[in-house]
């Protein structure tokens, strides 16, 4: 599966800004898999479906080169006839404590629940949900179905993302193996041991976590999956890739946090 442009409902207009949400930092082993049914039920509620229908309207406008800041009527949203596809999937993301090398830190930690949906015209989207007290709430929608498709490949292991480079991995039997081209470029076709992967991500991000000089300088750079060497980039304010590794579990709304191709569409 190749990476494609991802469109998110989290920002005011396509390609502008990064919306950051603070979520809990549950350890990987403590992910809320038992709440999958509740997350799916929340995604199917009328308000969530109306929001999803509006997203599909704007996605269609974007694909046709139209402005996406127009008001969507209820009739327009209803015409999209969005429907849920498959069960909610638990999404895990690279753990900053693991990056730092903290003793006992899991490789990844819970990020959000993801529910796939499809419109009447065949467009795909993924709803992201997190728990607020006892209720699951939709806090973002992205185009495509990468999150749920990769999560479904766990096969007894744990699937997680390294969002800074849009890589998806499977962790099983003490090895980290790649599920998409970027991940394979990162760890090779045979994968690497957990210890080797920790050294790899430590090299990439340890000096760029919140509180570091890099983060305080507000620089934003790309990362080469094979070398982890930062590439020069214009100063664009605080680096969202680094915010994603914050102690509070900051998650940039479009999933591929430092990947420029993940643009956004207004709901």
Tab-separated table of C-alpha atoms in Angstrom:
chain	number	residue	atom	x	y	z
A	1	UNK	CA	0.000	0.000	0.000
A	2	UNK	CA	1.471	3.297	-1.075
A	3	UNK	CA	1.158	6.525	0.856
A	4	UNK	CA	-1.300	8.983	-0.669
A	5	UNK	CA	-2.246	12.563	0.004
A	6	UNK	CA	-4.315	12.760	3.175
A	7	UNK	CA	-6.951	15.394	3.692
A	8	UNK	CA	-8.083	16.307	7.164
A	9	UNK	CA	-11.034	18.199	8.522
A	10	UNK	CA	-8.957	19.674	11.320
A	11	UNK	CA	-7.889	22.962	9.766
A	12	UNK	CA	-9.708	25.929	8.326
A	13	UNK	CA	-8.513	25.480	4.752
A	14	UNK	CA	-6.414	23.117	2.685
A	15	UNK	CA	-2.708	23.238	3.399
A	16	UNK	CA	-2.849	25.768	6.239
A	17	UNK	CA	-1.512	25.218	9.722
A	18	UNK	CA	-1.336	22.212	12.002
A	19	UNK	CA	-3.975	21.448	14.587
A	20	UNK	CA	-2.558	19.788	17.676
A	21	UNK	CA	-4.620	17.860	20.202
A	22	UNK	CA	-3.453	16.741	23.618
A	23	UNK	CA	-4.463	13.185	24.411
A	24	UNK	CA	-3.675	10.691	27.113
A	25	UNK	CA	-0.462	8.708	26.810
A	26	UNK	CA	-1.616	5.189	27.576
A	27	UNK	CA	1.008	2.505	27.226
A	28	UNK	CA	0.703	0.194	24.251
A	29	UNK	CA	-0.415	-2.753	26.344
A	30	UNK	CA	-3.186	-0.668	27.898
A	31	UNK	CA	-4.926	0.396	24.696
A	32	UNK	CA	-8.718	0.515	24.950
A	33	UNK	CA	-9.502	-2.413	22.619
A	34	UNK	CA	-12.511	-3.293	24.783
A	35	UNK	CA	-14.021	0.056	23.818
A	36	UNK	CA	-13.975	-0.628	20.080
A	37	UNK	CA	-17.715	-1.259	20.006
A	38	UNK	CA	-18.398	1.964	21.910
A	39	UNK	CA	-16.191	3.934	19.513
A	40	UNK	CA	-18.005	2.447	16.517
A	41	UNK	CA	-21.336	3.331	18.104
A	42	UNK	CA	-20.199	6.926	18.665
A	43	UNK	CA	-19.083	7.191	15.038
A	44	UNK	CA	-22.550	6.070	13.924
A	45	UNK	CA	-24.423	8.741	15.898
A	46	UNK	CA	-26.424	11.293	13.835
A	47	UNK	CA	-24.186	14.241	14.745
A	48	UNK	CA	-21.050	12.314	13.787
A	49	UNK	CA	-22.640	11.156	10.537
A	50	UNK	CA	-23.663	14.721	9.702
A	51	UNK	CA	-20.091	15.861	10.274
A	52	UNK	CA	-18.854	12.992	8.111
A	53	UNK	CA	-21.295	13.915	5.344
A	54	UNK	CA	-20.033	17.501	5.426
A	55	UNK	CA	-16.481	16.247	5.193
A	56	UNK	CA	-17.317	14.213	2.093
A	57	UNK	CA	-18.935	17.269	0.497
A	58	UNK	CA	-15.792	19.317	1.075
A	59	UNK	CA	-13.581	16.438	-0.047
A	60	UNK	CA	-15.466	16.330	-3.338
A	61	UNK	CA	-15.111	20.091	-3.716
A	62	UNK	CA	-11.384	19.863	-3.040
A	63	UNK	CA	-10.928	17.075	-5.584
A	64	UNK	CA	-12.656	19.273	-8.152
A	65	UNK	CA	-10.427	22.237	-7.376
A	66	UNK	CA	-13.195	24.205	-5.671
A	67	UNK	CA	-13.059	26.223	-2.460
A	68	UNK	CA	-13.812	24.165	0.635
A	69	UNK	CA	-14.976	26.958	2.946
A	70	UNK	CA	-18.572	26.919	1.745
A	71	UNK	CA	-21.403	26.110	4.129
A	72	UNK	CA	-22.749	22.588	3.713
A	73	UNK	CA	-26.493	22.136	4.013
A	74	UNK	CA	-28.036	19.157	5.785
A	75	UNK	CA	-29.440	17.984	2.450
A	76	UNK	CA	-25.961	18.041	0.891
A	77	UNK	CA	-24.461	16.097	3.807
A	78	UNK	CA	-27.324	13.580	3.807
A	79	UNK	CA	-26.870	13.026	0.061
A	80	UNK	CA	-23.402	11.621	0.770
A	81	UNK	CA	-25.118	8.725	2.618
A	82	UNK	CA	-21.986	7.935	4.644
A	83	UNK	CA	-21.740	4.443	6.059
A	84	UNK	CA	-19.365	2.834	8.550
A	85	UNK	CA	-17.112	0.104	7.182
A	86	UNK	CA	-15.694	-2.486	9.532
A	87	UNK	CA	-14.975	-2.355	13.261
A	88	UNK	CA	-13.103	0.394	15.078
A	89	UNK	CA	-9.352	-0.180	15.128
A	90	UNK	CA	-6.937	0.791	17.886
A	91	UNK	CA	-4.157	3.051	16.630
A	92	UNK	CA	-0.788	3.096	18.371
A	93	UNK	CA	1.982	5.627	17.825
A	94	UNK	CA	5.690	5.788	18.613
A	95	UNK	CA	6.234	6.352	22.330
A	96	UNK	CA	8.481	9.344	23.243
A	97	UNK	CA	9.613	7.523	26.383
A	98	UNK	CA	10.878	4.703	24.156
A	99	UNK	CA	12.647	7.250	21.958
A	100	UNK	CA	14.390	8.678	25.024
A	101	UNK	CA	15.348	5.205	26.211
A	102	UNK	CA	13.383	5.195	29.467
A	103	UNK	CA	13.572	1.857	31.254
A	104	UNK	CA	10.507	-0.288	30.668
A	105	UNK	CA	9.019	2.031	28.039
A	106	UNK	CA	6.834	0.348	25.441
A	107	UNK	CA	7.654	0.864	21.768
A	108	UNK	CA	4.304	2.520	21.100
A	109	UNK	CA	1.352	3.875	23.025
A	110	UNK	CA	-2.331	4.340	22.393
A	111	UNK	CA	-3.159	7.266	20.120
A	112	UNK	CA	-6.822	6.997	19.126
A	113	UNK	CA	-9.544	4.729	17.790
A	114	UNK	CA	-10.137	4.808	14.035
A	115	UNK	CA	-13.357	4.018	12.182
A	116	UNK	CA	-13.479	3.783	8.395
A	117	UNK	CA	-16.370	5.158	6.373
A	118	UNK	CA	-17.425	5.445	2.741
A	119	UNK	CA	-19.688	7.878	0.903
A	120	UNK	CA	-22.353	7.062	-1.676
A	121	UNK	CA	-19.887	8.026	-4.408
A	122	UNK	CA	-17.191	5.694	-3.047
A	123	UNK	CA	-14.975	8.235	-1.283
A	124	UNK	CA	-13.234	6.855	1.813
A	125	UNK	CA	-12.528	8.569	5.116
A	126	UNK	CA	-11.369	7.665	8.596
A	127	UNK	CA	-12.901	9.082	11.761
A	128	UNK	CA	-10.597	9.511	14.737
A	129	UNK	CA	-12.069	9.141	18.205
A	130	UNK	CA	-10.767	9.656	21.717
A	131	UNK	CA	-12.456	9.236	25.065
A	132	UNK	CA	-13.711	12.256	26.977
A	133	UNK	CA	-14.658	11.045	30.446
A	134	UNK	CA	-16.960	8.119	29.613
A	135	UNK	CA	-17.861	9.076	26.051
A	136	UNK	CA	-16.062	8.538	22.773
A	137	UNK	CA	-15.953	11.649	20.588
A	138	UNK	CA	-14.957	12.182	16.953
A	139	UNK	CA	-12.198	14.798	16.981
A	140	UNK	CA	-10.887	14.492	13.447
A	141	UNK	CA	-11.640	13.019	10.032
A	142	UNK	CA	-9.054	12.238	7.349
A	143	UNK	CA	-9.434	11.032	3.786
A	144	UNK	CA	-8.533	7.468	2.928
A	145	UNK	CA	-8.382	4.363	5.092
A	146	UNK	CA	-4.671	3.818	5.781
A	147	UNK	CA	-5.042	3.812	9.562
A	148	UNK	CA	-7.617	1.027	9.729
A	149	UNK	CA	-6.084	-0.952	6.866
A	150	UNK	CA	-2.688	-1.128	8.548
A	151	UNK	CA	-4.100	-1.718	12.033
A	152	UNK	CA	-5.981	-4.743	10.704
A	153	UNK	CA	-2.637	-6.369	9.793
A	154	UNK	CA	-1.681	-6.948	13.441
A	155	UNK	CA	-2.117	-10.765	13.175
A	156	UNK	CA	-1.252	-11.322	16.814
A	157	UNK	CA	1.302	-8.530	16.943
A	158	UNK	CA	0.906	-4.785	17.392
A	159	UNK	CA	0.723	-2.317	14.515
A	160	UNK	CA	1.963	1.208	15.197
A	161	UNK	CA	2.910	4.317	13.280
A	162	UNK	CA	5.996	6.493	13.317
A	163	UNK	CA	4.006	9.523	12.154
A	164	UNK	CA	6.997	11.795	11.682
A	165	UNK	CA	7.852	9.908	8.470
A	166	UNK	CA	4.429	8.322	7.830
A	167	UNK	CA	5.790	4.821	8.469
A	168	UNK	CA	3.671	1.862	9.625
A	169	UNK	CA	5.206	-1.103	11.418
A	170	UNK	CA	4.231	-4.422	12.957
A	171	UNK	CA	5.800	-5.396	16.272
A	172	UNK	CA	5.884	-9.138	16.962
A	173	UNK	CA	8.300	-11.636	18.487
A	174	UNK	CA	10.753	-8.916	19.431
A	175	UNK	CA	11.099	-7.544	15.904
A	176	UNK	CA	9.842	-4.418	14.159
A	177	UNK	CA	8.967	-4.964	10.500
A	178	UNK	CA	7.714	-2.483	7.918
A	179	UNK	CA	4.187	-2.493	6.494
A	180	UNK	CA	4.571	0.304	3.940
A	181	UNK	CA	7.374	1.437	1.666
A	182	UNK	CA	8.567	4.154	4.053
A	183	UNK	CA	8.790	1.703	6.945
A	184	UNK	CA	10.659	-0.863	4.846
A	185	UNK	CA	13.118	1.856	3.823
A	186	UNK	CA	13.522	2.614	7.524
A	187	UNK	CA	14.142	-0.884	8.918
A	188	UNK	CA	14.839	-3.016	5.849
A	189	UNK	CA	12.832	-5.893	4.404
A	190	UNK	CA	13.668	-8.230	7.287
A	191	UNK	CA	12.993	-5.628	9.970
A	192	UNK	CA	15.095	-5.037	13.070
A	193	UNK	CA	15.113	-5.988	16.718
A	194	UNK	CA	13.362	-3.735	19.220
A	195	UNK	CA	16.750	-2.656	20.573
A	196	UNK	CA	17.963	-1.708	17.085
A	197	UNK	CA	14.769	0.207	16.394
A	198	UNK	CA	15.165	2.122	19.652
A	199	UNK	CA	18.655	3.164	18.635
A	200	UNK	CA	17.300	4.242	15.249
A	201	UNK	CA	14.505	6.475	16.572
A	202	UNK	CA	16.733	7.773	19.355
A	203	UNK	CA	19.125	8.981	16.659
A	204	UNK	CA	16.284	10.586	14.748
A	205	UNK	CA	14.331	12.308	17.501
A	206	UNK	CA	15.966	12.276	20.935
A	207	UNK	CA	17.504	15.723	20.502
A	208	UNK	CA	14.311	17.111	18.977
A	209	UNK	CA	11.784	16.369	21.712
A	210	UNK	CA	9.903	19.214	23.456
A	211	UNK	CA	12.258	21.194	25.648
A	212	UNK	CA	15.236	20.614	23.374
A	213	UNK	CA	17.100	23.462	21.707
A	214	UNK	CA	15.786	22.221	18.354
A	215	UNK	CA	12.174	22.490	19.511
A	216	UNK	CA	12.729	25.877	21.146
A	217	UNK	CA	14.198	27.221	17.913
A	218	UNK	CA	10.960	26.379	16.097
A	219	UNK	CA	12.686	24.654	13.197
A	220	UNK	CA	10.861	22.189	10.961
A	221	UNK	CA	12.870	19.652	9.025
A	222	UNK	CA	12.257	16.425	7.142
A	223	UNK	CA	13.797	13.096	8.044
A	224	UNK	CA	15.317	10.491	5.793
A	225	UNK	CA	14.017	7.044	6.863
A	226	UNK	CA	17.315	5.384	5.947
A	227	UNK	CA	19.652	7.782	7.702
A	228	UNK	CA	17.606	9.840	10.130
A	229	UNK	CA	19.489	12.931	8.984
A	230	UNK	CA	17.499	16.140	9.189
A	231	UNK	CA	17.133	18.007	5.900
A	232	UNK	CA	17.183	21.810	5.822
A	233	UNK	CA	13.803	23.491	5.550
A	234	UNK	CA	12.519	27.070	5.838
A	235	UNK	CA	11.573	28.314	9.278
A	236	UNK	CA	7.819	27.635	9.561
A	237	UNK	CA	7.259	27.907	13.274
A	238	UNK	CA	7.101	25.074	15.826
A	239	UNK	CA	7.786	21.700	14.272
A	240	UNK	CA	4.663	19.505	14.422
A	241	UNK	CA	6.752	16.348	14.121
A	242	UNK	CA	8.301	17.189	17.448
A	243	UNK	CA	5.019	18.102	19.093
A	244	UNK	CA	3.861	14.606	18.291
A	245	UNK	CA	6.470	13.252	20.680
A	246	UNK	CA	5.423	15.458	23.571
A	247	UNK	CA	5.056	14.043	27.051
A	248	UNK	CA	1.317	14.688	26.919
A	249	UNK	CA	0.873	12.709	23.730
A	250	UNK	CA	0.375	15.598	21.331
A	251	UNK	CA	-0.991	14.346	18.043
A	252	UNK	CA	-1.100	16.463	14.909
A	253	UNK	CA	-4.504	16.120	13.367
A	254	UNK	CA	-3.520	14.846	9.963
A	255	UNK	CA	-1.628	11.745	11.115
A	256	UNK	CA	1.425	12.214	8.859
A	257	UNK	CA	2.535	14.985	11.137
A	258	UNK	CA	5.665	16.204	9.345
A	259	UNK	CA	4.681	14.921	5.944
A	260	UNK	CA	3.885	17.848	3.685
A	261	UNK	CA	1.690	15.776	1.386
A	262	UNK	CA	-0.953	15.390	4.116
A	263	UNK	CA	-3.069	18.420	3.383
A	264	UNK	CA	-6.308	19.431	5.074
A	265	UNK	CA	-9.868	20.152	4.102
A	266	UNK	CA	-12.386	22.128	6.122
A	267	UNK	CA	-15.457	20.211	7.269
